[in-house]
């Protein structure tokens, strides 16, 4: 059991780190962002598989012998799973690099892009609440990892011996079946967002995005149209400016003749090849995205964790009184 819990903790940490890197879109770029989103899918399914027994037991006794907090945890987990499905599916449908590698060409839907970016913010807040609801389990796991434990591998071999081939095959089939069930349920939940894309609200969102893009394109065009007028006004204002420019031309030509031929060819090659692509750097925008992610996850996590700690103490007192 301790090995399973430690494996759960490692999987959860990997899952959280992937989401952290996904949040740094300006640092990673579109291609890495899309492929990390694809890698997130099997890690998420493995996380759910490790918690299969808890999900199954709570679903069986959801309306009978369960506490209110356990029901809230289960409902919130399924809402979180559905929201994550919406975000992943919308991200795949608007992706450029991932679908192009598969030979699939899809037009970028403005509504799906809107849903993807807005639900990402909601998803991070829900993750913080999810972690806060499980704060006592997290605290138990980290406190248990700090304690020295016996070697679980030797104890398992001594107690149960070497597992047979049928048991291994059965376990692999069980894992495949459970993961398939979880993936099917997640896909069905995620597809619930598709009918919303045909409503009048989604059409209004597309129209707003189209107007915003048109306004952005119109701004540079107006600036370029105003440039000739500004140049003419500058020429009229400074009467001797054209003469000075004509006088400077021979000087520029003379200076160019003094430049070595090797330097001229290297500069010409740079102009032809264009500017070199700069490697991604941790800019101020990436720092703002990191702060945004930590605040969206951390603030709900701290709030719910404090609430759970005080609520847990009061519940234990009520049980002792009863």
PDB file of C-alpha atoms in Angstrom, residues 10-288:
ATOM      1  CA  UNK A  10       5.152  10.791  -7.949  1.00  0.00           C
ATOM      2  CA  UNK A  11       2.467  10.713 -10.637  1.00  0.00           C
ATOM      3  CA  UNK A  12       0.706  13.726  -9.120  1.00  0.00           C
ATOM      4  CA  UNK A  13       3.955  15.700  -9.015  1.00  0.00           C
ATOM      5  CA  UNK A  14       4.675  14.893 -12.679  1.00  0.00           C
ATOM      6  CA  UNK A  15       1.122  15.882 -13.595  1.00  0.00           C
ATOM      7  CA  UNK A  16       1.414  19.190 -11.767  1.00  0.00           C
ATOM      8  CA  UNK A  17       4.807  19.959 -13.335  1.00  0.00           C
ATOM      9  CA  UNK A  18       3.446  19.323 -16.837  1.00  0.00           C
ATOM     10  CA  UNK A  19       0.592  21.740 -16.161  1.00  0.00           C
ATOM     11  CA  UNK A  20       3.077  24.291 -14.865  1.00  0.00           C
ATOM     12  CA  UNK A  21       5.099  24.098 -18.094  1.00  0.00           C
ATOM     13  CA  UNK A  22       1.880  24.232 -20.143  1.00  0.00           C
ATOM     14  CA  UNK A  23       1.049  27.494 -18.437  1.00  0.00           C
ATOM     15  CA  UNK A  24       4.319  29.049 -19.713  1.00  0.00           C
ATOM     16  CA  UNK A  25       3.062  29.293 -23.300  1.00  0.00           C
ATOM     17  CA  UNK A  26       5.196  32.299 -24.215  1.00  0.00           C
ATOM     18  CA  UNK A  27       8.329  30.431 -23.089  1.00  0.00           C
ATOM     19  CA  UNK A  28       7.628  27.044 -24.710  1.00  0.00           C
ATOM     20  CA  UNK A  29       5.989  28.142 -27.951  1.00  0.00           C
ATOM     21  CA  UNK A  30       3.079  26.529 -29.791  1.00  0.00           C
ATOM     22  CA  UNK A  31       4.724  23.237 -30.815  1.00  0.00           C
ATOM     23  CA  UNK A  32       6.039  22.232 -27.379  1.00  0.00           C
ATOM     24  CA  UNK A  33       2.807  23.434 -25.760  1.00  0.00           C
ATOM     25  CA  UNK A  34       0.731  21.174 -28.011  1.00  0.00           C
ATOM     26  CA  UNK A  35       2.905  18.089 -27.559  1.00  0.00           C
ATOM     27  CA  UNK A  36       2.995  18.533 -23.794  1.00  0.00           C
ATOM     28  CA  UNK A  37      -0.801  18.642 -23.887  1.00  0.00           C
ATOM     29  CA  UNK A  38      -0.780  15.302 -25.696  1.00  0.00           C
ATOM     30  CA  UNK A  39       1.673  13.838 -23.155  1.00  0.00           C
ATOM     31  CA  UNK A  40      -0.666  15.038 -20.392  1.00  0.00           C
ATOM     32  CA  UNK A  41      -3.397  12.607 -21.524  1.00  0.00           C
ATOM     33  CA  UNK A  42      -1.698   9.275 -20.568  1.00  0.00           C
ATOM     34  CA  UNK A  43      -0.339  10.764 -17.342  1.00  0.00           C
ATOM     35  CA  UNK A  44      -3.855  11.895 -16.396  1.00  0.00           C
ATOM     36  CA  UNK A  45      -5.324   8.484 -17.231  1.00  0.00           C
ATOM     37  CA  UNK A  46      -2.635   6.787 -15.126  1.00  0.00           C
ATOM     38  CA  UNK A  47      -3.447   9.123 -12.237  1.00  0.00           C
ATOM     39  CA  UNK A  48      -7.104   8.090 -12.451  1.00  0.00           C
ATOM     40  CA  UNK A  49      -6.193   4.413 -12.744  1.00  0.00           C
ATOM     41  CA  UNK A  50      -4.184   4.568  -9.527  1.00  0.00           C
ATOM     42  CA  UNK A  51      -7.300   5.908  -7.793  1.00  0.00           C
ATOM     43  CA  UNK A  52      -9.632   3.362  -9.432  1.00  0.00           C
ATOM     44  CA  UNK A  53     -10.424   1.508  -6.181  1.00  0.00           C
ATOM     45  CA  UNK A  54     -11.410   4.721  -4.373  1.00  0.00           C
ATOM     46  CA  UNK A  55     -13.610   5.842  -7.285  1.00  0.00           C
ATOM     47  CA  UNK A  56     -15.275   2.449  -7.518  1.00  0.00           C
ATOM     48  CA  UNK A  57     -15.960   2.138  -3.786  1.00  0.00           C
ATOM     49  CA  UNK A  58     -17.357   5.671  -3.489  1.00  0.00           C
ATOM     50  CA  UNK A  59     -19.598   5.249  -6.543  1.00  0.00           C
ATOM     51  CA  UNK A  60     -21.043   2.007  -5.128  1.00  0.00           C
ATOM     52  CA  UNK A  61     -21.939   3.614  -1.796  1.00  0.00           C
ATOM     53  CA  UNK A  62     -22.545   7.166  -2.994  1.00  0.00           C
ATOM     54  CA  UNK A  63     -26.165   7.351  -1.808  1.00  0.00           C
ATOM     55  CA  UNK A  64     -25.860   5.039   1.201  1.00  0.00           C
ATOM     56  CA  UNK A  65     -22.884   5.028   3.567  1.00  0.00           C
ATOM     57  CA  UNK A  66     -20.765   8.015   2.618  1.00  0.00           C
ATOM     58  CA  UNK A  67     -19.957  11.235   4.388  1.00  0.00           C
ATOM     59  CA  UNK A  68     -20.868  14.578   2.883  1.00  0.00           C
ATOM     60  CA  UNK A  69     -17.199  15.441   2.334  1.00  0.00           C
ATOM     61  CA  UNK A  70     -16.566  12.214   0.399  1.00  0.00           C
ATOM     62  CA  UNK A  71     -19.508  12.964  -1.900  1.00  0.00           C
ATOM     63  CA  UNK A  72     -18.222  16.500  -2.443  1.00  0.00           C
ATOM     64  CA  UNK A  73     -14.779  15.126  -3.301  1.00  0.00           C
ATOM     65  CA  UNK A  74     -16.181  12.706  -5.871  1.00  0.00           C
ATOM     66  CA  UNK A  75     -18.479  15.251  -7.536  1.00  0.00           C
ATOM     67  CA  UNK A  76     -15.691  17.832  -7.659  1.00  0.00           C
ATOM     68  CA  UNK A  77     -13.252  15.282  -9.129  1.00  0.00           C
ATOM     69  CA  UNK A  78     -15.676  14.440 -11.939  1.00  0.00           C
ATOM     70  CA  UNK A  79     -16.275  18.135 -12.652  1.00  0.00           C
ATOM     71  CA  UNK A  80     -12.517  18.630 -12.750  1.00  0.00           C
ATOM     72  CA  UNK A  81     -12.142  15.658 -15.101  1.00  0.00           C
ATOM     73  CA  UNK A  82     -14.822  17.058 -17.429  1.00  0.00           C
ATOM     74  CA  UNK A  83     -13.223  20.528 -17.437  1.00  0.00           C
ATOM     75  CA  UNK A  84      -9.817  19.046 -18.182  1.00  0.00           C
ATOM     76  CA  UNK A  85     -11.398  17.054 -21.011  1.00  0.00           C
ATOM     77  CA  UNK A  86     -12.886  20.264 -22.448  1.00  0.00           C
ATOM     78  CA  UNK A  87      -9.491  21.998 -22.299  1.00  0.00           C
ATOM     79  CA  UNK A  88      -7.570  19.087 -23.865  1.00  0.00           C
ATOM     80  CA  UNK A  89     -10.107  18.447 -26.650  1.00  0.00           C
ATOM     81  CA  UNK A  90     -10.406  22.121 -27.572  1.00  0.00           C
ATOM     82  CA  UNK A  91      -6.604  22.431 -27.523  1.00  0.00           C
ATOM     83  CA  UNK A  92      -6.253  19.472 -29.911  1.00  0.00           C
ATOM     84  CA  UNK A  93      -8.910  20.819 -32.295  1.00  0.00           C
ATOM     85  CA  UNK A  94      -7.198  24.230 -32.577  1.00  0.00           C
ATOM     86  CA  UNK A  95      -3.641  22.839 -32.659  1.00  0.00           C
ATOM     87  CA  UNK A  96      -1.339  23.539 -35.592  1.00  0.00           C
ATOM     88  CA  UNK A  97       1.776  21.420 -35.198  1.00  0.00           C
ATOM     89  CA  UNK A  98       0.228  18.243 -33.753  1.00  0.00           C
ATOM     90  CA  UNK A  99      -2.577  17.818 -36.301  1.00  0.00           C
ATOM     91  CA  UNK A 100      -0.341  18.853 -39.205  1.00  0.00           C
ATOM     92  CA  UNK A 101       2.103  16.066 -38.264  1.00  0.00           C
ATOM     93  CA  UNK A 102      -0.830  13.650 -38.510  1.00  0.00           C
ATOM     94  CA  UNK A 103      -1.793  15.028 -41.920  1.00  0.00           C
ATOM     95  CA  UNK A 104      -5.009  16.615 -40.627  1.00  0.00           C
ATOM     96  CA  UNK A 105      -5.866  20.186 -41.610  1.00  0.00           C
ATOM     97  CA  UNK A 106      -8.367  21.936 -39.351  1.00  0.00           C
ATOM     98  CA  UNK A 107      -9.498  25.551 -39.470  1.00  0.00           C
ATOM     99  CA  UNK A 108      -8.893  27.444 -36.253  1.00  0.00           C
ATOM    100  CA  UNK A 109     -12.303  27.890 -34.645  1.00  0.00           C
ATOM    101  CA  UNK A 110     -12.499  31.160 -32.719  1.00  0.00           C
ATOM    102  CA  UNK A 111     -15.054  29.719 -30.303  1.00  0.00           C
ATOM    103  CA  UNK A 112     -12.888  26.702 -29.408  1.00  0.00           C
ATOM    104  CA  UNK A 113      -9.909  29.009 -28.910  1.00  0.00           C
ATOM    105  CA  UNK A 114     -12.030  31.181 -26.612  1.00  0.00           C
ATOM    106  CA  UNK A 115     -13.209  28.124 -24.640  1.00  0.00           C
ATOM    107  CA  UNK A 116      -9.662  26.761 -24.382  1.00  0.00           C
ATOM    108  CA  UNK A 117      -8.188  29.945 -22.911  1.00  0.00           C
ATOM    109  CA  UNK A 118     -11.090  30.771 -20.586  1.00  0.00           C
ATOM    110  CA  UNK A 119     -11.517  27.253 -19.238  1.00  0.00           C
ATOM    111  CA  UNK A 120      -7.781  27.009 -18.578  1.00  0.00           C
ATOM    112  CA  UNK A 121      -8.149  29.700 -15.926  1.00  0.00           C
ATOM    113  CA  UNK A 122     -11.122  27.850 -14.417  1.00  0.00           C
ATOM    114  CA  UNK A 123      -9.164  24.591 -14.540  1.00  0.00           C
ATOM    115  CA  UNK A 124      -6.241  25.956 -12.526  1.00  0.00           C
ATOM    116  CA  UNK A 125      -8.576  27.264  -9.834  1.00  0.00           C
ATOM    117  CA  UNK A 126     -10.341  23.887  -9.702  1.00  0.00           C
ATOM    118  CA  UNK A 127      -6.977  22.114  -9.361  1.00  0.00           C
ATOM    119  CA  UNK A 128      -6.150  24.288  -6.356  1.00  0.00           C
ATOM    120  CA  UNK A 129      -9.485  23.410  -4.732  1.00  0.00           C
ATOM    121  CA  UNK A 130      -8.957  19.731  -5.591  1.00  0.00           C
ATOM    122  CA  UNK A 131      -5.575  19.725  -3.850  1.00  0.00           C
ATOM    123  CA  UNK A 132      -7.052  21.523  -0.867  1.00  0.00           C
ATOM    124  CA  UNK A 133      -9.831  18.939  -0.507  1.00  0.00           C
ATOM    125  CA  UNK A 134      -7.192  16.204  -0.314  1.00  0.00           C
ATOM    126  CA  UNK A 135      -4.801  18.106   1.960  1.00  0.00           C
ATOM    127  CA  UNK A 136      -4.980  15.544   4.764  1.00  0.00           C
ATOM    128  CA  UNK A 137      -4.089  12.683   2.398  1.00  0.00           C
ATOM    129  CA  UNK A 138      -1.213  14.744   0.952  1.00  0.00           C
ATOM    130  CA  UNK A 139       0.083  15.554   4.439  1.00  0.00           C
ATOM    131  CA  UNK A 140      -0.054  11.872   5.437  1.00  0.00           C
ATOM    132  CA  UNK A 141       1.866  10.805   2.326  1.00  0.00           C
ATOM    133  CA  UNK A 142       4.652  13.352   2.723  1.00  0.00           C
ATOM    134  CA  UNK A 143       4.959  12.630   6.437  1.00  0.00           C
ATOM    135  CA  UNK A 144       5.132   8.911   5.633  1.00  0.00           C
ATOM    136  CA  UNK A 145       7.826   9.423   3.007  1.00  0.00           C
ATOM    137  CA  UNK A 146       9.996  11.130   5.592  1.00  0.00           C
ATOM    138  CA  UNK A 147       9.886   8.107   7.901  1.00  0.00           C
ATOM    139  CA  UNK A 148      12.225   5.133   7.356  1.00  0.00           C
ATOM    140  CA  UNK A 149      10.346   2.069   6.084  1.00  0.00           C
ATOM    141  CA  UNK A 150      11.295  -1.539   5.411  1.00  0.00           C
ATOM    142  CA  UNK A 151      12.034  -2.793   1.942  1.00  0.00           C
ATOM    143  CA  UNK A 152       8.644  -3.562   0.468  1.00  0.00           C
ATOM    144  CA  UNK A 153      10.022  -5.662  -2.376  1.00  0.00           C
ATOM    145  CA  UNK A 154      11.541  -8.297  -0.078  1.00  0.00           C
ATOM    146  CA  UNK A 155       8.412  -8.431   2.052  1.00  0.00           C
ATOM    147  CA  UNK A 156       6.198  -8.944  -1.003  1.00  0.00           C
ATOM    148  CA  UNK A 157       8.425 -11.765  -2.315  1.00  0.00           C
ATOM    149  CA  UNK A 158       8.522 -13.454   1.088  1.00  0.00           C
ATOM    150  CA  UNK A 159       4.776 -13.245   1.564  1.00  0.00           C
ATOM    151  CA  UNK A 160       3.396 -13.967  -1.881  1.00  0.00           C
ATOM    152  CA  UNK A 161       6.318 -15.368  -3.853  1.00  0.00           C
ATOM    153  CA  UNK A 162       6.961 -14.836  -7.565  1.00  0.00           C
ATOM    154  CA  UNK A 163       3.782 -13.836  -9.439  1.00  0.00           C
ATOM    155  CA  UNK A 164       2.707 -16.221 -12.173  1.00  0.00           C
ATOM    156  CA  UNK A 165       2.452 -15.410 -15.897  1.00  0.00           C
ATOM    157  CA  UNK A 166      -1.349 -15.576 -15.797  1.00  0.00           C
ATOM    158  CA  UNK A 167      -1.435 -13.089 -12.952  1.00  0.00           C
ATOM    159  CA  UNK A 168       0.814 -10.715 -14.899  1.00  0.00           C
ATOM    160  CA  UNK A 169      -1.323 -11.108 -18.023  1.00  0.00           C
ATOM    161  CA  UNK A 170      -4.479 -10.578 -16.010  1.00  0.00           C
ATOM    162  CA  UNK A 171      -3.091  -7.460 -14.412  1.00  0.00           C
ATOM    163  CA  UNK A 172      -2.095  -6.035 -17.798  1.00  0.00           C
ATOM    164  CA  UNK A 173      -5.559  -6.745 -19.184  1.00  0.00           C
ATOM    165  CA  UNK A 174      -7.085  -5.149 -16.107  1.00  0.00           C
ATOM    166  CA  UNK A 175      -4.961  -2.041 -16.512  1.00  0.00           C
ATOM    167  CA  UNK A 176      -5.816  -1.789 -20.228  1.00  0.00           C
ATOM    168  CA  UNK A 177      -9.530  -2.266 -19.558  1.00  0.00           C
ATOM    169  CA  UNK A 178      -9.707   0.298 -16.784  1.00  0.00           C
ATOM    170  CA  UNK A 179      -7.693   2.864 -18.724  1.00  0.00           C
ATOM    171  CA  UNK A 180      -9.957   2.312 -21.741  1.00  0.00           C
ATOM    172  CA  UNK A 181     -13.047   2.891 -19.586  1.00  0.00           C
ATOM    173  CA  UNK A 182     -11.582   6.082 -18.103  1.00  0.00           C
ATOM    174  CA  UNK A 183     -10.535   7.354 -21.547  1.00  0.00           C
ATOM    175  CA  UNK A 184     -13.982   6.655 -23.007  1.00  0.00           C
ATOM    176  CA  UNK A 185     -15.740   8.430 -20.145  1.00  0.00           C
ATOM    177  CA  UNK A 186     -13.371  11.393 -20.471  1.00  0.00           C
ATOM    178  CA  UNK A 187     -13.935  11.619 -24.223  1.00  0.00           C
ATOM    179  CA  UNK A 188     -17.707  11.499 -23.786  1.00  0.00           C
ATOM    180  CA  UNK A 189     -17.550  14.251 -21.157  1.00  0.00           C
ATOM    181  CA  UNK A 190     -15.285  16.366 -23.368  1.00  0.00           C
ATOM    182  CA  UNK A 191     -17.569  15.977 -26.394  1.00  0.00           C
ATOM    183  CA  UNK A 192     -20.345  17.696 -24.444  1.00  0.00           C
ATOM    184  CA  UNK A 193     -18.695  21.014 -25.371  1.00  0.00           C
ATOM    185  CA  UNK A 194     -19.127  20.409 -29.114  1.00  0.00           C
ATOM    186  CA  UNK A 195     -22.925  21.013 -29.301  1.00  0.00           C
ATOM    187  CA  UNK A 196     -22.367  24.335 -27.507  1.00  0.00           C
ATOM    188  CA  UNK A 197     -20.316  25.423 -30.532  1.00  0.00           C
ATOM    189  CA  UNK A 198     -23.496  25.514 -32.631  1.00  0.00           C
ATOM    190  CA  UNK A 199     -25.491  27.825 -30.394  1.00  0.00           C
ATOM    191  CA  UNK A 200     -26.174  31.529 -30.848  1.00  0.00           C
ATOM    192  CA  UNK A 201     -23.818  32.304 -27.946  1.00  0.00           C
ATOM    193  CA  UNK A 202     -20.891  30.657 -29.765  1.00  0.00           C
ATOM    194  CA  UNK A 203     -21.767  32.614 -32.921  1.00  0.00           C
ATOM    195  CA  UNK A 204     -21.641  35.815 -30.875  1.00  0.00           C
ATOM    196  CA  UNK A 205     -18.227  34.848 -29.512  1.00  0.00           C
ATOM    197  CA  UNK A 206     -16.935  34.208 -33.050  1.00  0.00           C
ATOM    198  CA  UNK A 207     -18.262  37.585 -34.191  1.00  0.00           C
ATOM    199  CA  UNK A 208     -16.549  39.378 -31.293  1.00  0.00           C
ATOM    200  CA  UNK A 209     -13.253  37.649 -32.034  1.00  0.00           C
ATOM    201  CA  UNK A 210     -13.570  38.510 -35.736  1.00  0.00           C
ATOM    202  CA  UNK A 211     -14.155  42.196 -34.939  1.00  0.00           C
ATOM    203  CA  UNK A 212     -11.217  42.255 -32.513  1.00  0.00           C
ATOM    204  CA  UNK A 213      -8.897  40.738 -35.118  1.00  0.00           C
ATOM    205  CA  UNK A 214     -10.136  43.181 -37.772  1.00  0.00           C
ATOM    206  CA  UNK A 215      -9.459  46.100 -35.419  1.00  0.00           C
ATOM    207  CA  UNK A 216      -5.906  44.852 -34.808  1.00  0.00           C
ATOM    208  CA  UNK A 217      -5.264  44.588 -38.549  1.00  0.00           C
ATOM    209  CA  UNK A 218      -6.794  48.003 -39.213  1.00  0.00           C
ATOM    210  CA  UNK A 219      -4.473  49.761 -36.748  1.00  0.00           C
ATOM    211  CA  UNK A 220      -1.144  49.086 -38.546  1.00  0.00           C
ATOM    212  CA  UNK A 221      -2.743  49.831 -41.930  1.00  0.00           C
ATOM    213  CA  UNK A 222      -3.853  53.263 -40.732  1.00  0.00           C
ATOM    214  CA  UNK A 223      -0.354  53.959 -39.399  1.00  0.00           C
ATOM    215  CA  UNK A 224       1.207  52.982 -42.730  1.00  0.00           C
ATOM    216  CA  UNK A 225      -1.270  55.161 -44.625  1.00  0.00           C
ATOM    217  CA  UNK A 226      -0.338  58.144 -42.458  1.00  0.00           C
ATOM    218  CA  UNK A 227       3.430  57.710 -42.994  1.00  0.00           C
ATOM    219  CA  UNK A 228       3.593  59.425 -46.458  1.00  0.00           C
ATOM    220  CA  UNK A 229       1.724  62.460 -45.144  1.00  0.00           C
ATOM    221  CA  UNK A 230       4.078  62.679 -42.160  1.00  0.00           C
ATOM    222  CA  UNK A 231       7.112  62.485 -44.474  1.00  0.00           C
ATOM    223  CA  UNK A 232       5.732  65.220 -46.753  1.00  0.00           C
ATOM    224  CA  UNK A 233       5.071  67.478 -43.778  1.00  0.00           C
ATOM    225  CA  UNK A 234       8.613  66.864 -42.515  1.00  0.00           C
ATOM    226  CA  UNK A 235      10.077  67.713 -45.936  1.00  0.00           C
ATOM    227  CA  UNK A 236       8.102  70.962 -46.111  1.00  0.00           C
ATOM    228  CA  UNK A 237       9.100  71.869 -42.571  1.00  0.00           C
ATOM    229  CA  UNK A 238      12.845  71.338 -43.133  1.00  0.00           C
ATOM    230  CA  UNK A 239      13.676  72.898 -46.510  1.00  0.00           C
ATOM    231  CA  UNK A 240      17.335  71.829 -46.720  1.00  0.00           C
ATOM    232  CA  UNK A 241      16.703  68.225 -45.712  1.00  0.00           C
ATOM    233  CA  UNK A 242      16.666  66.709 -49.232  1.00  0.00           C
ATOM    234  CA  UNK A 243      19.931  68.492 -50.093  1.00  0.00           C
ATOM    235  CA  UNK A 244      21.569  67.154 -46.964  1.00  0.00           C
ATOM    236  CA  UNK A 245      20.401  63.670 -47.863  1.00  0.00           C
ATOM    237  CA  UNK A 246      21.836  64.016 -51.369  1.00  0.00           C
ATOM    238  CA  UNK A 247      25.098  65.230 -49.917  1.00  0.00           C
ATOM    239  CA  UNK A 248      25.294  62.288 -47.584  1.00  0.00           C
ATOM    240  CA  UNK A 249      24.909  59.704 -50.333  1.00  0.00           C
ATOM    241  CA  UNK A 250      28.453  60.003 -51.745  1.00  0.00           C
ATOM    242  CA  UNK A 251      29.825  59.772 -48.224  1.00  0.00           C
ATOM    243  CA  UNK A 252      27.875  56.567 -47.644  1.00  0.00           C
ATOM    244  CA  UNK A 253      29.151  55.205 -50.939  1.00  0.00           C
ATOM    245  CA  UNK A 254      32.719  56.041 -49.982  1.00  0.00           C
ATOM    246  CA  UNK A 255      32.379  54.384 -46.636  1.00  0.00           C
ATOM    247  CA  UNK A 256      30.963  51.246 -48.250  1.00  0.00           C
ATOM    248  CA  UNK A 257      33.986  51.001 -50.540  1.00  0.00           C
ATOM    249  CA  UNK A 258      36.258  51.036 -47.516  1.00  0.00           C
ATOM    250  CA  UNK A 259      34.517  47.985 -45.988  1.00  0.00           C
ATOM    251  CA  UNK A 260      36.360  44.699 -46.706  1.00  0.00           C
ATOM    252  CA  UNK A 261      34.828  42.352 -49.269  1.00  0.00           C
ATOM    253  CA  UNK A 262      34.507  39.498 -46.753  1.00  0.00           C
ATOM    254  CA  UNK A 263      32.454  41.659 -44.399  1.00  0.00           C
ATOM    255  CA  UNK A 264      30.231  42.824 -47.264  1.00  0.00           C
ATOM    256  CA  UNK A 265      29.539  39.223 -48.337  1.00  0.00           C
ATOM    257  CA  UNK A 266      28.775  38.179 -44.738  1.00  0.00           C
ATOM    258  CA  UNK A 267      26.354  41.084 -44.343  1.00  0.00           C
ATOM    259  CA  UNK A 268      24.701  40.201 -47.649  1.00  0.00           C
ATOM    260  CA  UNK A 269      24.358  36.581 -46.529  1.00  0.00           C
ATOM    261  CA  UNK A 270      22.728  37.730 -43.283  1.00  0.00           C
ATOM    262  CA  UNK A 271      20.216  39.813 -45.227  1.00  0.00           C
ATOM    263  CA  UNK A 272      19.370  36.871 -47.480  1.00  0.00           C
ATOM    264  CA  UNK A 273      19.108  34.309 -44.702  1.00  0.00           C
ATOM    265  CA  UNK A 274      17.188  36.642 -42.433  1.00  0.00           C
ATOM    266  CA  UNK A 275      17.520  37.039 -38.671  1.00  0.00           C
ATOM    267  CA  UNK A 276      18.441  33.997 -36.624  1.00  0.00           C
ATOM    268  CA  UNK A 277      15.728  32.451 -34.498  1.00  0.00           C
ATOM    269  CA  UNK A 278      16.390  33.314 -30.890  1.00  0.00           C
ATOM    270  CA  UNK A 279      16.102  30.522 -28.323  1.00  0.00           C
ATOM    271  CA  UNK A 280      13.196  30.866 -25.884  1.00  0.00           C
ATOM    272  CA  UNK A 281      14.097  33.093 -22.969  1.00  0.00           C
ATOM    273  CA  UNK A 282      12.442  33.583 -19.615  1.00  0.00           C
ATOM    274  CA  UNK A 283      10.884  36.965 -20.333  1.00  0.00           C
ATOM    275  CA  UNK A 284       8.751  39.204 -18.164  1.00  0.00           C
ATOM    276  CA  UNK A 285       5.640  37.795 -19.842  1.00  0.00           C
ATOM    277  CA  UNK A 286       6.665  34.238 -18.901  1.00  0.00           C
ATOM    278  CA  UNK A 287       7.271  35.400 -15.323  1.00  0.00           C
ATOM    279  CA  UNK A 288       3.785  36.922 -15.284  1.00  0.00           C
TER     280      UNK A 288
END
